[in-house]
Amino acid sequence: MASPDPTEIASLEPAAVYASLEQADEREFAALIDDPASHEAVVDALARHMAGTFRSDRAGDLDAVIHVKLWDKPGGGYDHLELVIGGGTCVLADEPTRDPDLTLKVRPIDLRGILTGATGPRRLAMRGKLRVLGDLKLGMRLPELFAFDA
């Protein structure tokens, strides 16, 4: 596969970006996430895909706020995402504003691995590549609540 062009990626819809990310090898993915021209589009695609794999039929009456902090943002720091679960839905917030019940700290390449089903959150946590803070019981339910390989 030819390496996706960062400028092209930035102009695509999130679903199309995610489809490109699924096909990219680790080197290509790293180039896209590290390039300021495509970074925001890649993070948005990962976040929207995660929210879109929510299994409302398995959530019951769950009300929760999950923060995802993606390490290694170009220029330093991290990207901060907020997923709000309630009323059988999972909504990606524009800006994190609520106190989280659960915070996940992970590198973008590892989040992609979780979402594609290439690796599991428990495996990453045991290897120190995923930090889970807050409601660990909720953290253990993530594979039940999200169709990560969808």
mmCIF file of C-alpha atoms in Angstrom:
data_model
loop_
_atom_site.group_PDB
_atom_site.id
_atom_site.type_symbol
_atom_site.label_atom_id
_atom_site.label_comp_id
_atom_site.label_asym_id
_atom_site.label_seq_id
_atom_site.Cartn_x
_atom_site.Cartn_y
_atom_site.Cartn_z
ATOM 1 C CA MET A 1 0.000 0.000 0.000
ATOM 2 C CA ALA A 2 1.223 3.509 -0.779
ATOM 3 C CA SER A 3 1.708 5.728 2.227
ATOM 4 C CA PRO A 4 -1.353 7.904 2.813
ATOM 5 C CA ASP A 5 -0.683 11.584 2.221
ATOM 6 C CA PRO A 6 -1.152 13.652 5.425
ATOM 7 C CA THR A 7 -2.727 16.542 3.526
ATOM 8 C CA GLU A 8 -5.166 14.188 1.808
ATOM 9 C CA ILE A 9 -6.060 12.483 5.099
ATOM 10 C CA ALA A 10 -6.869 15.838 6.678
ATOM 11 C CA SER A 11 -9.469 16.548 3.968
ATOM 12 C CA LEU A 12 -11.380 13.257 4.324
ATOM 13 C CA GLU A 13 -14.437 12.434 6.424
ATOM 14 C CA PRO A 14 -13.621 10.635 9.730
ATOM 15 C CA ALA A 15 -14.948 7.256 8.480
ATOM 16 C CA ALA A 16 -12.694 7.427 5.416
ATOM 17 C CA VAL A 17 -9.736 8.449 7.582
ATOM 18 C CA TYR A 18 -10.372 5.490 9.876
ATOM 19 C CA ALA A 19 -10.544 3.119 6.892
ATOM 20 C CA SER A 20 -7.105 4.409 5.822
ATOM 21 C CA LEU A 21 -5.777 3.984 9.359
ATOM 22 C CA GLU A 22 -6.904 0.361 9.452
ATOM 23 C CA GLN A 23 -4.895 -0.340 6.307
ATOM 24 C CA ALA A 24 -1.779 1.635 7.280
ATOM 25 C CA ASP A 25 1.196 -0.225 8.683
ATOM 26 C CA GLU A 26 2.824 1.007 11.908
ATOM 27 C CA ARG A 27 5.330 3.219 10.086
ATOM 28 C CA GLU A 28 2.601 4.837 7.970
ATOM 29 C CA PHE A 29 0.366 5.326 11.000
ATOM 30 C CA ALA A 30 3.233 6.907 12.962
ATOM 31 C CA ALA A 31 3.910 9.294 10.084
ATOM 32 C CA LEU A 32 0.241 10.363 9.990
ATOM 33 C CA ILE A 33 -0.172 10.818 13.752
ATOM 34 C CA ASP A 34 3.146 12.707 13.998
ATOM 35 C CA ASP A 35 2.417 15.080 11.097
ATOM 36 C CA PRO A 36 0.663 18.305 12.182
ATOM 37 C CA ALA A 37 -1.190 18.327 8.827
ATOM 38 C CA SER A 38 -3.015 15.068 9.608
ATOM 39 C CA HIS A 39 -2.774 14.655 13.402
ATOM 40 C CA GLU A 40 -6.136 16.182 14.280
ATOM 41 C CA ALA A 41 -7.965 14.198 11.575
ATOM 42 C CA VAL A 42 -6.393 10.949 12.806
ATOM 43 C CA VAL A 43 -7.311 11.605 16.444
ATOM 44 C CA ASP A 44 -10.860 12.611 15.444
ATOM 45 C CA ALA A 45 -11.268 9.449 13.351
ATOM 46 C CA LEU A 46 -10.062 7.217 16.200
ATOM 47 C CA ALA A 47 -12.398 8.940 18.689
ATOM 48 C CA ARG A 48 -15.444 8.854 16.413
ATOM 49 C CA HIS A 49 -14.850 5.224 15.565
ATOM 50 C CA MET A 50 -14.600 4.292 19.237
ATOM 51 C CA ALA A 51 -17.833 6.126 20.058
ATOM 52 C CA GLY A 52 -19.483 4.485 17.036
ATOM 53 C CA THR A 53 -18.696 0.979 18.268
ATOM 54 C CA PHE A 54 -20.670 1.490 21.485
ATOM 55 C CA ARG A 55 -23.060 -1.397 22.186
ATOM 56 C CA SER A 56 -26.104 0.258 23.705
ATOM 57 C CA ASP A 57 -27.794 -3.120 24.215
ATOM 58 C CA ARG A 58 -25.081 -4.049 26.727
ATOM 59 C CA ALA A 59 -24.974 -0.773 28.644
ATOM 60 C CA GLY A 60 -28.180 -1.104 30.612
ATOM 61 C CA ASP A 61 -28.707 2.029 32.710
ATOM 62 C CA LEU A 62 -25.003 2.927 32.750
ATOM 63 C CA ASP A 63 -24.199 6.619 33.132
ATOM 64 C CA ALA A 64 -20.473 7.265 32.850
ATOM 65 C CA VAL A 65 -17.872 9.662 31.550
ATOM 66 C CA ILE A 66 -14.720 8.229 30.019
ATOM 67 C CA HIS A 67 -11.695 10.358 29.244
ATOM 68 C CA VAL A 68 -9.100 9.132 26.779
ATOM 69 C CA LYS A 69 -5.720 10.837 26.915
ATOM 70 C CA LEU A 70 -3.563 10.089 23.885
ATOM 71 C CA TRP A 71 0.135 10.469 24.676
ATOM 72 C CA ASP A 72 2.804 11.784 22.338
ATOM 73 C CA LYS A 73 1.038 14.745 20.764
ATOM 74 C CA PRO A 74 3.349 16.506 18.296
ATOM 75 C CA GLY A 75 4.898 19.450 20.104
ATOM 76 C CA GLY A 76 4.301 17.811 23.488
ATOM 77 C CA GLY A 77 1.399 17.014 25.725
ATOM 78 C CA TYR A 78 -1.558 14.833 24.878
ATOM 79 C CA ASP A 79 -4.904 14.853 23.106
ATOM 80 C CA HIS A 80 -7.848 14.705 25.504
ATOM 81 C CA LEU A 81 -11.123 13.082 24.468
ATOM 82 C CA GLU A 82 -14.374 12.675 26.385
ATOM 83 C CA LEU A 83 -16.993 9.978 25.823
ATOM 84 C CA VAL A 84 -20.291 10.447 27.664
ATOM 85 C CA ILE A 85 -22.414 7.334 28.153
ATOM 86 C CA GLY A 86 -26.036 7.681 29.216
ATOM 87 C CA GLY A 87 -29.532 6.806 28.104
ATOM 88 C CA GLY A 88 -28.195 4.003 25.935
ATOM 89 C CA THR A 89 -25.929 6.278 23.897
ATOM 90 C CA CYS A 90 -22.259 7.173 23.741
ATOM 91 C CA VAL A 91 -21.522 10.719 22.654
ATOM 92 C CA LEU A 92 -18.119 12.148 21.824
ATOM 93 C CA ALA A 93 -17.956 15.545 23.524
ATOM 94 C CA ASP A 94 -16.475 18.510 21.676
ATOM 95 C CA GLU A 95 -14.422 19.435 24.733
ATOM 96 C CA PRO A 96 -13.777 17.473 27.927
ATOM 97 C CA THR A 97 -15.761 19.308 30.606
ATOM 98 C CA ARG A 98 -16.929 16.663 33.065
ATOM 99 C CA ASP A 99 -15.144 14.769 35.775
ATOM 100 C CA PRO A 100 -14.389 11.292 34.445
ATOM 101 C CA ASP A 101 -15.446 8.030 36.000
ATOM 102 C CA LEU A 102 -12.650 6.376 34.047
ATOM 103 C CA THR A 103 -9.524 7.725 32.366
ATOM 104 C CA LEU A 104 -7.552 5.776 29.789
ATOM 105 C CA LYS A 105 -4.016 6.881 28.982
ATOM 106 C CA VAL A 106 -2.684 5.293 25.814
ATOM 107 C CA ARG A 107 -0.581 6.024 22.743
ATOM 108 C CA PRO A 108 -2.518 6.499 19.475
ATOM 109 C CA ILE A 109 -0.897 3.416 17.878
ATOM 110 C CA ASP A 110 -2.110 1.287 20.793
ATOM 111 C CA LEU A 111 -5.618 2.768 20.668
ATOM 112 C CA ARG A 112 -5.701 1.857 16.980
ATOM 113 C CA GLY A 113 -4.698 -1.691 17.983
ATOM 114 C CA ILE A 114 -7.578 -1.872 20.457
ATOM 115 C CA LEU A 115 -10.114 -0.516 17.965
ATOM 116 C CA THR A 116 -9.057 -2.873 15.175
ATOM 117 C CA GLY A 117 -8.959 -5.878 17.481
ATOM 118 C CA ALA A 118 -5.209 -6.368 16.910
ATOM 119 C CA THR A 119 -4.667 -6.216 20.669
ATOM 120 C CA GLY A 120 -6.823 -6.032 23.760
ATOM 121 C CA PRO A 121 -6.970 -3.408 26.491
ATOM 122 C CA ARG A 122 -6.138 -5.960 29.185
ATOM 123 C CA ARG A 123 -3.004 -7.070 27.331
ATOM 124 C CA LEU A 124 -1.879 -3.462 26.879
ATOM 125 C CA ALA A 125 -2.529 -2.694 30.546
ATOM 126 C CA MET A 126 -0.446 -5.691 31.643
ATOM 127 C CA ARG A 127 2.395 -4.510 29.376
ATOM 128 C CA GLY A 128 2.237 -0.959 30.759
ATOM 129 C CA LYS A 129 1.021 0.509 27.464
ATOM 130 C CA LEU A 130 -2.408 1.427 28.797
ATOM 131 C CA ARG A 131 -3.020 3.134 32.113
ATOM 132 C CA VAL A 132 -6.498 2.882 33.567
ATOM 133 C CA LEU A 133 -7.454 5.342 36.306
ATOM 134 C CA GLY A 134 -10.704 5.577 38.212
ATOM 135 C CA ASP A 135 -13.497 3.019 38.060
ATOM 136 C CA LEU A 136 -11.595 -0.187 37.282
ATOM 137 C CA LYS A 137 -14.849 -2.151 37.186
ATOM 138 C CA LEU A 138 -15.987 0.082 34.331
ATOM 139 C CA GLY A 139 -12.591 -0.386 32.697
ATOM 140 C CA MET A 140 -13.043 -4.156 32.773
ATOM 141 C CA ARG A 141 -16.395 -3.720 30.979
ATOM 142 C CA LEU A 142 -14.923 -1.860 27.992
ATOM 143 C CA PRO A 143 -14.647 -4.947 25.739
ATOM 144 C CA GLU A 144 -18.301 -5.673 26.537
ATOM 145 C CA LEU A 145 -19.441 -2.080 25.919
ATOM 146 C CA PHE A 146 -17.508 -1.423 22.703
ATOM 147 C CA ALA A 147 -17.180 -3.621 19.605
ATOM 148 C CA PHE A 148 -13.488 -2.893 19.268
ATOM 149 C CA ASP A 149 -12.955 -5.035 16.208
ATOM 150 C CA ALA A 150 -15.947 -3.614 14.321
#
